[in-house]
Amino acid sequence: MAFTDEGQHTMNVTILAIESSCDDTSAAIVRDGAVLSNCIANQEAHRQYGGVVPEVASRAHQANIIPVVDWALKKAGVAKEDINAVAFTRGPGLMGSLLVGTSFAKAFALSRNLPLMEVNHLQAHVLAHFAETPKPRFPFLCLTVSGGHTQIVWVRDFLDMEIIGETLDDAAGEAFDKAGKLLGLGYPAGPLIDKLAREGQPRFPFPEPAVPSLNFSFSGLKTSILYFLKKEVAANPLFIEENLHDICASIQTSIVTILLKKLRKAARQTGIREVAIAGGVSANSALRQAFEEMGQQEGWATYIPAFQYCTDNAGMIGVAGYYKYLAGEFCGQDVAPYAR
Ligand code: KG4
Ligand code: ZN
């Protein structure tokens, strides 16, 4: 193993990484921890159903996986013969979706006699920060906010992480998506609410949940939005249309406030000043801005992933796989995906 000036490991390993935990099929080529290509096939089919339909997702993964892998190889200028190891998302996620990526990764590794690394999707969201510079220094805190999870993670090392706070019910992305559903917006609503909120004012306050410790709760917010809209629409059937921007800004402000207050509490409790955000919701412009502002007030070094590394992508799986490769953490052909 060689070390560069930055004390980083280099081993000349080229990894093919696969991510298929939810509705996006993604493949990436990662060489020595650097992402050479990160290709994603989105599944538009779910929009019409207002959410991800597991059976539809799994079929689409089957159709997309080979073209996406070929695309990632081509974009990276790498031949199949140059791949030295394979990394894939083992879970958590939708079982039918995970099975497609897992089976592909296992078959690719078996046919070429390559080492195989199974990756935890949430660990990969955190390690997405190492796809770019500047990289956070250990130990750091990471607020991981996605469609399925909301966690504050104490990251001691690449593969040494502890969840010190998490949601007791809905995830932050789910809160965005469910609120969007109440407003008649398509799925996923998070990016749409972000866009609409830019021209709105957060003038409708929603009560903050009283959750102890570093945990979160978003189900109360969803209920208050529901009752608020019912009451206002009964008085004025055009209420949503007439106030859409302000409603979106209010919902977004509530979610961002809940998230950042707990993150600040975690940083003060632990004394850690290297702080990061990750996951699909970290693409939210209001969260990114408010997080930066809080970081300045609190004296943090803040880390925000580039958009391509916020939502689900195989690049982060390849980066996580690289650190597993360095640690010698491989799995056998008997590995099975896990949903939770
Ligand atoms: O990490 P991700 O791509 O998939 C999961 O692992 O869940 O996160 C998807 C979630 C969805 O709930 C989506 O609405 C939300 O991230 N999201 C956003 C934004 N972009 C994606 N939420 C708010 N604002 C955004 N700009
Ligand atoms: Zn994710």
PDB file of N, CA, C and O in Angstrom, residues 90-165:
ATOM      1  N   ARG A  90     -26.223  -3.284  -0.361  1.00  0.00           N
ATOM      2  CA  ARG A  90     -26.879  -4.486   0.156  1.00  0.00           C
ATOM      3  C   ARG A  90     -28.196  -4.131   0.851  1.00  0.00           C
ATOM      4  O   ARG A  90     -29.118  -4.932   0.912  1.00  0.00           O
ATOM      5  N   GLY A  91     -28.284  -2.911   1.381  1.00  0.00           N
ATOM      6  CA  GLY A  91     -29.498  -2.473   2.050  1.00  0.00           C
ATOM      7  C   GLY A  91     -29.188  -1.251   2.886  1.00  0.00           C
ATOM      8  O   GLY A  91     -28.029  -0.824   2.899  1.00  0.00           O
ATOM      9  N   PRO A  92     -30.135  -0.621   3.527  1.00  0.00           N
ATOM     10  CA  PRO A  92     -31.571  -0.924   3.437  1.00  0.00           C
ATOM     11  C   PRO A  92     -32.180  -0.364   2.160  1.00  0.00           C
ATOM     12  O   PRO A  92     -31.607   0.509   1.512  1.00  0.00           O
ATOM     13  N   GLY A  93     -33.351  -0.873   1.820  1.00  0.00           N
ATOM     14  CA  GLY A  93     -34.038  -0.430   0.614  1.00  0.00           C
ATOM     15  C   GLY A  93     -35.196  -1.360   0.313  1.00  0.00           C
ATOM     16  O   GLY A  93     -35.603  -2.158   1.164  1.00  0.00           O
ATOM     17  N   LEU A  94     -35.688  -1.285  -0.902  1.00  0.00           N
ATOM     18  CA  LEU A  94     -36.786  -2.169  -1.323  1.00  0.00           C
ATOM     19  C   LEU A  94     -36.191  -3.511  -1.738  1.00  0.00           C
ATOM     20  O   LEU A  94     -35.257  -3.551  -2.551  1.00  0.00           O
ATOM     21  N   MET A  95     -36.717  -4.585  -1.180  1.00  0.00           N
ATOM     22  CA  MET A  95     -36.123  -5.906  -1.410  1.00  0.00           C
ATOM     23  C   MET A  95     -36.018  -6.245  -2.900  1.00  0.00           C
ATOM     24  O   MET A  95     -34.958  -6.663  -3.377  1.00  0.00           O
ATOM     25  N   GLY A  96     -37.091  -6.047  -3.649  1.00  0.00           N
ATOM     26  CA  GLY A  96     -37.080  -6.393  -5.075  1.00  0.00           C
ATOM     27  C   GLY A  96     -36.043  -5.585  -5.846  1.00  0.00           C
ATOM     28  O   GLY A  96     -35.395  -6.085  -6.776  1.00  0.00           O
ATOM     29  N   SER A  97     -35.862  -4.331  -5.460  1.00  0.00           N
ATOM     30  CA  SER A  97     -34.886  -3.455  -6.115  1.00  0.00           C
ATOM     31  C   SER A  97     -33.467  -3.875  -5.761  1.00  0.00           C
ATOM     32  O   SER A  97     -32.585  -3.973  -6.630  1.00  0.00           O
ATOM     33  N   LEU A  98     -33.242  -4.125  -4.475  1.00  0.00           N
ATOM     34  CA  LEU A  98     -31.908  -4.528  -4.015  1.00  0.00           C
ATOM     35  C   LEU A  98     -31.458  -5.831  -4.668  1.00  0.00           C
ATOM     36  O   LEU A  98     -30.282  -6.004  -4.988  1.00  0.00           O
ATOM     37  N   LEU A  99     -32.422  -6.730  -4.856  1.00  0.00           N
ATOM     38  CA  LEU A  99     -32.089  -8.040  -5.436  1.00  0.00           C
ATOM     39  C   LEU A  99     -31.491  -7.905  -6.830  1.00  0.00           C
ATOM     40  O   LEU A  99     -30.579  -8.654  -7.194  1.00  0.00           O
ATOM     41  N   VAL A 100     -31.980  -6.945  -7.603  1.00  0.00           N
ATOM     42  CA  VAL A 100     -31.476  -6.783  -8.971  1.00  0.00           C
ATOM     43  C   VAL A 100     -30.010  -6.355  -8.949  1.00  0.00           C
ATOM     44  O   VAL A 100     -29.159  -6.962  -9.614  1.00  0.00           O
ATOM     45  N   GLY A 101     -29.701  -5.342  -8.134  1.00  0.00           N
ATOM     46  CA  GLY A 101     -28.319  -4.853  -8.053  1.00  0.00           C
ATOM     47  C   GLY A 101     -27.391  -5.888  -7.450  1.00  0.00           C
ATOM     48  O   GLY A 101     -26.262  -6.094  -7.915  1.00  0.00           O
ATOM     49  N   THR A 102     -27.869  -6.553  -6.403  1.00  0.00           N
ATOM     50  CA  THR A 102     -27.057  -7.564  -5.722  1.00  0.00           C
ATOM     51  C   THR A 102     -26.743  -8.723  -6.672  1.00  0.00           C
ATOM     52  O   THR A 102     -25.586  -9.167  -6.766  1.00  0.00           O
ATOM     53  N   SER A 103     -27.760  -9.189  -7.384  1.00  0.00           N
ATOM     54  CA  SER A 103     -27.550 -10.324  -8.295  1.00  0.00           C
ATOM     55  C   SER A 103     -26.588  -9.946  -9.412  1.00  0.00           C
ATOM     56  O   SER A 103     -25.709 -10.736  -9.777  1.00  0.00           O
ATOM     57  N   PHE A 104     -26.758  -8.726  -9.934  1.00  0.00           N
ATOM     58  CA  PHE A 104     -25.859  -8.291 -11.004  1.00  0.00           C
ATOM     59  C   PHE A 104     -24.420  -8.238 -10.500  1.00  0.00           C
ATOM     60  O   PHE A 104     -23.497  -8.758 -11.137  1.00  0.00           O
ATOM     61  N   ALA A 105     -24.239  -7.608  -9.337  1.00  0.00           N
ATOM     62  CA  ALA A 105     -22.886  -7.441  -8.781  1.00  0.00           C
ATOM     63  C   ALA A 105     -22.244  -8.806  -8.517  1.00  0.00           C
ATOM     64  O   ALA A 105     -21.068  -9.035  -8.840  1.00  0.00           O
ATOM     65  N   LYS A 106     -23.007  -9.721  -7.949  1.00  0.00           N
ATOM     66  CA  LYS A 106     -22.473 -11.044  -7.642  1.00  0.00           C
ATOM     67  C   LYS A 106     -22.086 -11.785  -8.925  1.00  0.00           C
ATOM     68  O   LYS A 106     -21.017 -12.412  -8.996  1.00  0.00           O
ATOM     69  N   ALA A 107     -22.950 -11.705  -9.931  1.00  0.00           N
ATOM     70  CA  ALA A 107     -22.672 -12.395 -11.192  1.00  0.00           C
ATOM     71  C   ALA A 107     -21.429 -11.818 -11.867  1.00  0.00           C
ATOM     72  O   ALA A 107     -20.564 -12.557 -12.357  1.00  0.00           O
ATOM     73  N   PHE A 108     -21.309 -10.492 -11.862  1.00  0.00           N
ATOM     74  CA  PHE A 108     -20.154  -9.836 -12.488  1.00  0.00           C
ATOM     75  C   PHE A 108     -18.869 -10.265 -11.782  1.00  0.00           C
ATOM     76  O   PHE A 108     -17.870 -10.605 -12.416  1.00  0.00           O
ATOM     77  N   ALA A 109     -18.918 -10.260 -10.436  1.00  0.00           N
ATOM     78  CA  ALA A 109     -17.734 -10.630  -9.652  1.00  0.00           C
ATOM     79  C   ALA A 109     -17.390 -12.105  -9.835  1.00  0.00           C
ATOM     80  O   ALA A 109     -16.224 -12.472  -9.998  1.00  0.00           O
ATOM     81  N   LEU A 110     -18.410 -12.948  -9.855  1.00  0.00           N
ATOM     82  CA  LEU A 110     -18.186 -14.394  -9.977  1.00  0.00           C
ATOM     83  C   LEU A 110     -17.560 -14.738 -11.325  1.00  0.00           C
ATOM     84  O   LEU A 110     -16.583 -15.479 -11.408  1.00  0.00           O
ATOM     85  N   SER A 111     -18.111 -14.137 -12.399  1.00  0.00           N
ATOM     86  CA  SER A 111     -17.643 -14.486 -13.733  1.00  0.00           C
ATOM     87  C   SER A 111     -16.208 -14.026 -13.965  1.00  0.00           C
ATOM     88  O   SER A 111     -15.506 -14.565 -14.805  1.00  0.00           O
ATOM     89  N   ARG A 112     -15.749 -13.024 -13.218  1.00  0.00           N
ATOM     90  CA  ARG A 112     -14.387 -12.520 -13.410  1.00  0.00           C
ATOM     91  C   ARG A 112     -13.481 -12.793 -12.219  1.00  0.00           C
ATOM     92  O   ARG A 112     -12.372 -12.263 -12.165  1.00  0.00           O
ATOM     93  N   ASN A 113     -14.030 -13.517 -11.253  1.00  0.00           N
ATOM     94  CA  ASN A 113     -13.262 -13.871 -10.052  1.00  0.00           C
ATOM     95  C   ASN A 113     -12.735 -12.632  -9.323  1.00  0.00           C
ATOM     96  O   ASN A 113     -11.553 -12.531  -8.999  1.00  0.00           O
ATOM     97  N   LEU A 114     -13.649 -11.676  -9.066  1.00  0.00           N
ATOM     98  CA  LEU A 114     -13.257 -10.409  -8.434  1.00  0.00           C
ATOM     99  C   LEU A 114     -13.768 -10.344  -7.000  1.00  0.00           C
ATOM    100  O   LEU A 114     -14.812 -10.909  -6.683  1.00  0.00           O
ATOM    101  N   PRO A 115     -13.049  -9.612  -6.136  1.00  0.00           N
ATOM    102  CA  PRO A 115     -13.562  -9.414  -4.776  1.00  0.00           C
ATOM    103  C   PRO A 115     -14.829  -8.553  -4.784  1.00  0.00           C
ATOM    104  O   PRO A 115     -15.004  -7.686  -5.659  1.00  0.00           O
ATOM    105  N   LEU A 116     -15.662  -8.814  -3.785  1.00  0.00           N
ATOM    106  CA  LEU A 116     -16.985  -8.203  -3.735  1.00  0.00           C
ATOM    107  C   LEU A 116     -17.131  -7.479  -2.388  1.00  0.00           C
ATOM    108  O   LEU A 116     -16.800  -8.039  -1.352  1.00  0.00           O
ATOM    109  N   MET A 117     -17.645  -6.230  -2.426  1.00  0.00           N
ATOM    110  CA  MET A 117     -17.855  -5.484  -1.182  1.00  0.00           C
ATOM    111  C   MET A 117     -19.323  -5.113  -1.084  1.00  0.00           C
ATOM    112  O   MET A 117     -19.871  -4.484  -1.993  1.00  0.00           O
ATOM    113  N   GLU A 118     -19.958  -5.498   0.027  1.00  0.00           N
ATOM    114  CA  GLU A 118     -21.350  -5.099   0.239  1.00  0.00           C
ATOM    115  C   GLU A 118     -21.343  -3.787   1.007  1.00  0.00           C
ATOM    116  O   GLU A 118     -20.541  -3.597   1.913  1.00  0.00           O
ATOM    117  N   VAL A 119     -22.230  -2.850   0.619  1.00  0.00           N
ATOM    118  CA  VAL A 119     -22.213  -1.512   1.207  1.00  0.00           C
ATOM    119  C   VAL A 119     -23.568  -1.183   1.814  1.00  0.00           C
ATOM    120  O   VAL A 119     -24.614  -1.458   1.223  1.00  0.00           O
ATOM    121  N   ASN A 120     -23.525  -0.591   3.012  1.00  0.00           N
ATOM    122  CA  ASN A 120     -24.736  -0.083   3.643  1.00  0.00           C
ATOM    123  C   ASN A 120     -25.052   1.278   3.010  1.00  0.00           C
ATOM    124  O   ASN A 120     -24.209   2.176   2.974  1.00  0.00           O
ATOM    125  N   HIS A 121     -26.263   1.419   2.518  1.00  0.00           N
ATOM    126  CA  HIS A 121     -26.672   2.616   1.785  1.00  0.00           C
ATOM    127  C   HIS A 121     -26.472   3.905   2.598  1.00  0.00           C
ATOM    128  O   HIS A 121     -26.045   4.932   2.069  1.00  0.00           O
ATOM    129  N   LEU A 122     -26.768   3.842   3.891  1.00  0.00           N
ATOM    130  CA  LEU A 122     -26.682   5.056   4.724  1.00  0.00           C
ATOM    131  C   LEU A 122     -25.239   5.427   5.033  1.00  0.00           C
ATOM    132  O   LEU A 122     -24.890   6.604   5.074  1.00  0.00           O
ATOM    133  N   GLN A 123     -24.409   4.406   5.220  1.00  0.00           N
ATOM    134  CA  GLN A 123     -22.982   4.654   5.393  1.00  0.00           C
ATOM    135  C   GLN A 123     -22.427   5.325   4.125  1.00  0.00           C
ATOM    136  O   GLN A 123     -21.605   6.234   4.197  1.00  0.00           O
ATOM    137  N   ALA A 124     -22.931   4.872   2.984  1.00  0.00           N
ATOM    138  CA  ALA A 124     -22.462   5.435   1.708  1.00  0.00           C
ATOM    139  C   ALA A 124     -22.871   6.900   1.563  1.00  0.00           C
ATOM    140  O   ALA A 124     -22.099   7.713   1.065  1.00  0.00           O
ATOM    141  N   HIS A 125     -24.080   7.258   2.012  1.00  0.00           N
ATOM    142  CA  HIS A 125     -24.482   8.675   1.955  1.00  0.00           C
ATOM    143  C   HIS A 125     -23.482   9.532   2.732  1.00  0.00           C
ATOM    144  O   HIS A 125     -23.111  10.618   2.299  1.00  0.00           O
ATOM    145  N   VAL A 126     -23.025   9.036   3.880  1.00  0.00           N
ATOM    146  CA  VAL A 126     -22.044   9.774   4.686  1.00  0.00           C
ATOM    147  C   VAL A 126     -20.702   9.833   3.945  1.00  0.00           C
ATOM    148  O   VAL A 126     -20.075  10.887   3.831  1.00  0.00           O
ATOM    149  N   LEU A 127     -20.269   8.689   3.401  1.00  0.00           N
ATOM    150  CA  LEU A 127     -18.954   8.621   2.754  1.00  0.00           C
ATOM    151  C   LEU A 127     -18.916   9.340   1.406  1.00  0.00           C
ATOM    152  O   LEU A 127     -17.842   9.532   0.831  1.00  0.00           O
ATOM    153  N   ALA A 128     -20.089   9.755   0.911  1.00  0.00           N
ATOM    154  CA  ALA A 128     -20.139  10.561  -0.323  1.00  0.00           C
ATOM    155  C   ALA A 128     -19.260  11.799  -0.168  1.00  0.00           C
ATOM    156  O   ALA A 128     -18.733  12.334  -1.148  1.00  0.00           O
ATOM    157  N   HIS A 129     -19.052  12.239   1.064  1.00  0.00           N
ATOM    158  CA  HIS A 129     -18.201  13.413   1.311  1.00  0.00           C
ATOM    159  C   HIS A 129     -16.757  13.194   0.907  1.00  0.00           C
ATOM    160  O   HIS A 129     -16.013  14.155   0.716  1.00  0.00           O
ATOM    161  N   PHE A 130     -16.344  11.940   0.772  1.00  0.00           N
ATOM    162  CA  PHE A 130     -14.952  11.664   0.411  1.00  0.00           C
ATOM    163  C   PHE A 130     -14.760  11.545  -1.095  1.00  0.00           C
ATOM    164  O   PHE A 130     -13.681  11.239  -1.573  1.00  0.00           O
ATOM    165  N   ALA A 131     -15.848  11.803  -1.839  1.00  0.00           N
ATOM    166  CA  ALA A 131     -15.731  11.847  -3.296  1.00  0.00           C
ATOM    167  C   ALA A 131     -15.197  13.211  -3.732  1.00  0.00           C
ATOM    168  O   ALA A 131     -14.861  13.408  -4.894  1.00  0.00           O
ATOM    169  N   GLU A 132     -15.160  14.151  -2.806  1.00  0.00           N
ATOM    170  CA  GLU A 132     -14.814  15.520  -3.168  1.00  0.00           C
ATOM    171  C   GLU A 132     -13.814  16.106  -2.184  1.00  0.00           C
ATOM    172  O   GLU A 132     -13.584  15.548  -1.120  1.00  0.00           O
ATOM    173  N   THR A 133     -13.307  17.284  -2.521  1.00  0.00           N
ATOM    174  CA  THR A 133     -12.483  18.026  -1.560  1.00  0.00           C
ATOM    175  C   THR A 133     -13.172  19.348  -1.276  1.00  0.00           C
ATOM    176  O   THR A 133     -13.870  19.861  -2.157  1.00  0.00           O
ATOM    177  N   PRO A 134     -12.995  19.976  -0.104  1.00  0.00           N
ATOM    178  CA  PRO A 134     -12.276  19.432   1.043  1.00  0.00           C
ATOM    179  C   PRO A 134     -13.057  18.311   1.711  1.00  0.00           C
ATOM    180  O   PRO A 134     -14.280  18.309   1.690  1.00  0.00           O
ATOM    181  N   LYS A 135     -12.337  17.361   2.265  1.00  0.00           N
ATOM    182  CA  LYS A 135     -12.967  16.223   2.943  1.00  0.00           C
ATOM    183  C   LYS A 135     -13.082  16.525   4.436  1.00  0.00           C
ATOM    184  O   LYS A 135     -12.178  17.132   5.007  1.00  0.00           O
ATOM    185  N   PRO A 136     -14.152  16.075   5.070  1.00  0.00           N
ATOM    186  CA  PRO A 136     -14.257  16.299   6.512  1.00  0.00           C
ATOM    187  C   PRO A 136     -13.160  15.554   7.261  1.00  0.00           C
ATOM    188  O   PRO A 136     -12.656  14.542   6.775  1.00  0.00           O
ATOM    189  N   ARG A 137     -12.805  16.086   8.425  1.00  0.00           N
ATOM    190  CA  ARG A 137     -11.800  15.410   9.261  1.00  0.00           C
ATOM    191  C   ARG A 137     -12.504  14.681  10.392  1.00  0.00           C
ATOM    192  O   ARG A 137     -13.501  15.177  10.922  1.00  0.00           O
ATOM    193  N   PHE A 138     -11.973  13.543  10.753  1.00  0.00           N
ATOM    194  CA  PHE A 138     -12.584  12.738  11.829  1.00  0.00           C
ATOM    195  C   PHE A 138     -12.230  13.317  13.193  1.00  0.00           C
ATOM    196  O   PHE A 138     -11.107  13.798  13.360  1.00  0.00           O
ATOM    197  N   PRO A 139     -13.118  13.232  14.184  1.00  0.00           N
ATOM    198  CA  PRO A 139     -14.494  12.780  14.033  1.00  0.00           C
ATOM    199  C   PRO A 139     -15.364  13.928  13.515  1.00  0.00           C
ATOM    200  O   PRO A 139     -15.099  15.084  13.807  1.00  0.00           O
ATOM    201  N   PHE A 140     -16.383  13.592  12.726  1.00  0.00           N
ATOM    202  CA  PHE A 140     -17.331  14.637  12.311  1.00  0.00           C
ATOM    203  C   PHE A 140     -18.750  14.137  12.509  1.00  0.00           C
ATOM    204  O   PHE A 140     -18.981  12.947  12.701  1.00  0.00           O
ATOM    205  N   LEU A 141     -19.680  15.095  12.514  1.00  0.00           N
ATOM    206  CA  LEU A 141     -21.094  14.749  12.617  1.00  0.00           C
ATOM    207  C   LEU A 141     -21.703  14.851  11.237  1.00  0.00           C
ATOM    208  O   LEU A 141     -21.357  15.749  10.466  1.00  0.00           O
ATOM    209  N   CYS A 142     -22.597  13.927  10.913  1.00  0.00           N
ATOM    210  CA  CYS A 142     -23.283  14.010   9.623  1.00  0.00           C
ATOM    211  C   CYS A 142     -24.785  13.878   9.841  1.00  0.00           C
ATOM    212  O   CYS A 142     -25.258  12.923  10.447  1.00  0.00           O
ATOM    213  N   LEU A 143     -25.515  14.878   9.355  1.00  0.00           N
ATOM    214  CA  LEU A 143     -26.976  14.799   9.348  1.00  0.00           C
ATOM    215  C   LEU A 143     -27.366  14.145   8.025  1.00  0.00           C
ATOM    216  O   LEU A 143     -27.201  14.745   6.963  1.00  0.00           O
ATOM    217  N   THR A 144     -27.816  12.911   8.089  1.00  0.00           N
ATOM    218  CA  THR A 144     -28.204  12.183   6.870  1.00  0.00           C
ATOM    219  C   THR A 144     -29.718  12.248   6.728  1.00  0.00           C
ATOM    220  O   THR A 144     -30.454  11.723   7.575  1.00  0.00           O
ATOM    221  N   VAL A 145     -30.157  12.920   5.678  1.00  0.00           N
ATOM    222  CA  VAL A 145     -31.598  13.148   5.498  1.00  0.00           C
ATOM    223  C   VAL A 145     -32.033  12.677   4.115  1.00  0.00           C
ATOM    224  O   VAL A 145     -31.641  13.245   3.105  1.00  0.00           O
ATOM    225  N   SER A 146     -32.833  11.619   4.089  1.00  0.00           N
ATOM    226  CA  SER A 146     -33.257  11.080   2.792  1.00  0.00           C
ATOM    227  C   SER A 146     -34.746  10.786   2.833  1.00  0.00           C
ATOM    228  O   SER A 146     -35.448  11.177   3.768  1.00  0.00           O
ATOM    229  N   GLY A 147     -35.213  10.056   1.817  1.00  0.00           N
ATOM    230  CA  GLY A 147     -36.631   9.712   1.766  1.00  0.00           C
ATOM    231  C   GLY A 147     -37.002   8.665   2.803  1.00  0.00           C
ATOM    232  O   GLY A 147     -38.154   8.580   3.223  1.00  0.00           O
ATOM    233  N   GLY A 148     -36.034   7.873   3.222  1.00  0.00           N
ATOM    234  CA  GLY A 148     -36.324   6.796   4.156  1.00  0.00           C
ATOM    235  C   GLY A 148     -35.708   6.986   5.536  1.00  0.00           C
ATOM    236  O   GLY A 148     -36.074   6.283   6.473  1.00  0.00           O
ATOM    237  N   HIS A 149     -34.755   7.918   5.671  1.00  0.00           N
ATOM    238  CA  HIS A 149     -34.019   8.023   6.932  1.00  0.00           C
ATOM    239  C   HIS A 149     -33.718   9.459   7.320  1.00  0.00           C
ATOM    240  O   HIS A 149     -33.550  10.319   6.453  1.00  0.00           O
ATOM    241  N   THR A 150     -33.626   9.680   8.618  1.00  0.00           N
ATOM    242  CA  THR A 150     -33.187  10.959   9.168  1.00  0.00           C
ATOM    243  C   THR A 150     -32.338  10.607  10.375  1.00  0.00           C
ATOM    244  O   THR A 150     -32.843  10.054  11.346  1.00  0.00           O
ATOM    245  N   GLN A 151     -31.047  10.861  10.272  1.00  0.00           N
ATOM    246  CA  GLN A 151     -30.131  10.433  11.336  1.00  0.00           C
ATOM    247  C   GLN A 151     -29.066  11.489  11.587  1.00  0.00           C
ATOM    248  O   GLN A 151     -28.645  12.186  10.675  1.00  0.00           O
ATOM    249  N   ILE A 152     -28.630  11.551  12.842  1.00  0.00           N
ATOM    250  CA  ILE A 152     -27.394  12.284  13.139  1.00  0.00           C
ATOM    251  C   ILE A 152     -26.358  11.208  13.444  1.00  0.00           C
ATOM    252  O   ILE A 152     -26.556  10.370  14.331  1.00  0.00           O
ATOM    253  N   VAL A 153     -25.298  11.208  12.650  1.00  0.00           N
ATOM    254  CA  VAL A 153     -24.297  10.152  12.750  1.00  0.00           C
ATOM    255  C   VAL A 153     -22.976  10.730  13.265  1.00  0.00           C
ATOM    256  O   VAL A 153     -22.524  11.777  12.782  1.00  0.00           O
ATOM    257  N   TRP A 154     -22.414  10.079  14.240  1.00  0.00           N
ATOM    258  CA  TRP A 154     -21.096  10.428  14.774  1.00  0.00           C
ATOM    259  C   TRP A 154     -20.098   9.566  14.009  1.00  0.00           C
ATOM    260  O   TRP A 154     -20.073   8.344  14.167  1.00  0.00           O
ATOM    261  N   VAL A 155     -19.313  10.214  13.153  1.00  0.00           N
ATOM    262  CA  VAL A 155     -18.422   9.466  12.261  1.00  0.00           C
ATOM    263  C   VAL A 155     -17.003   9.504  12.815  1.00  0.00           C
ATOM    264  O   VAL A 155     -16.363  10.552  12.801  1.00  0.00           O
ATOM    265  N   ARG A 156     -16.521   8.387  13.314  1.00  0.00           N
ATOM    266  CA  ARG A 156     -15.180   8.346  13.922  1.00  0.00           C
ATOM    267  C   ARG A 156     -14.117   8.000  12.896  1.00  0.00           C
ATOM    268  O   ARG A 156     -12.977   8.411  12.994  1.00  0.00           O
ATOM    269  N   ASP A 157     -14.521   7.185  11.927  1.00  0.00           N
ATOM    270  CA  ASP A 157     -13.586   6.779  10.877  1.00  0.00           C
ATOM    271  C   ASP A 157     -14.435   6.329   9.683  1.00  0.00           C
ATOM    272  O   ASP A 157     -15.656   6.244   9.796  1.00  0.00           O
ATOM    273  N   PHE A 158     -13.774   5.987   8.575  1.00  0.00           N
ATOM    274  CA  PHE A 158     -14.518   5.622   7.366  1.00  0.00           C
ATOM    275  C   PHE A 158     -15.584   4.565   7.657  1.00  0.00           C
ATOM    276  O   PHE A 158     -16.703   4.649   7.166  1.00  0.00           O
ATOM    277  N   LEU A 159     -15.232   3.571   8.445  1.00  0.00           N
ATOM    278  CA  LEU A 159     -16.165   2.470   8.667  1.00  0.00           C
ATOM    279  C   LEU A 159     -16.593   2.371  10.127  1.00  0.00           C
ATOM    280  O   LEU A 159     -17.099   1.344  10.556  1.00  0.00           O
ATOM    281  N   ASP A 160     -16.382   3.458  10.867  1.00  0.00           N
ATOM    282  CA  ASP A 160     -16.742   3.451  12.296  1.00  0.00           C
ATOM    283  C   ASP A 160     -17.714   4.603  12.558  1.00  0.00           C
ATOM    284  O   ASP A 160     -17.300   5.753  12.730  1.00  0.00           O
ATOM    285  N   MET A 161     -18.991   4.294  12.557  1.00  0.00           N
ATOM    286  CA  MET A 161     -20.033   5.321  12.700  1.00  0.00           C
ATOM    287  C   MET A 161     -21.045   4.893  13.741  1.00  0.00           C
ATOM    288  O   MET A 161     -21.336   3.717  13.884  1.00  0.00           O
ATOM    289  N   GLU A 162     -21.600   5.905  14.435  1.00  0.00           N
ATOM    290  CA  GLU A 162     -22.628   5.621  15.450  1.00  0.00           C
ATOM    291  C   GLU A 162     -23.801   6.582  15.240  1.00  0.00           C
ATOM    292  O   GLU A 162     -23.593   7.793  15.107  1.00  0.00           O
ATOM    293  N   ILE A 163     -25.001   6.026  15.226  1.00  0.00           N
ATOM    294  CA  ILE A 163     -26.196   6.871  15.087  1.00  0.00           C
ATOM    295  C   ILE A 163     -26.544   7.404  16.474  1.00  0.00           C
ATOM    296  O   ILE A 163     -26.824   6.627  17.379  1.00  0.00           O
ATOM    297  N   ILE A 164     -26.509   8.755  16.637  1.00  0.00           N
ATOM    298  CA  ILE A 164     -26.801   9.311  17.962  1.00  0.00           C
ATOM    299  C   ILE A 164     -28.169   9.983  18.010  1.00  0.00           C
ATOM    300  O   ILE A 164     -28.606  10.422  19.063  1.00  0.00           O
ATOM    301  N   GLY A 165     -28.840  10.048  16.870  1.00  0.00           N
ATOM    302  CA  GLY A 165     -30.203  10.580  16.847  1.00  0.00           C
ATOM    303  C   GLY A 165     -30.874  10.123  15.573  1.00  0.00           C
ATOM    304  O   GLY A 165     -30.211   9.970  14.543  1.00  0.00           O
TER     305      GLY A 165
END
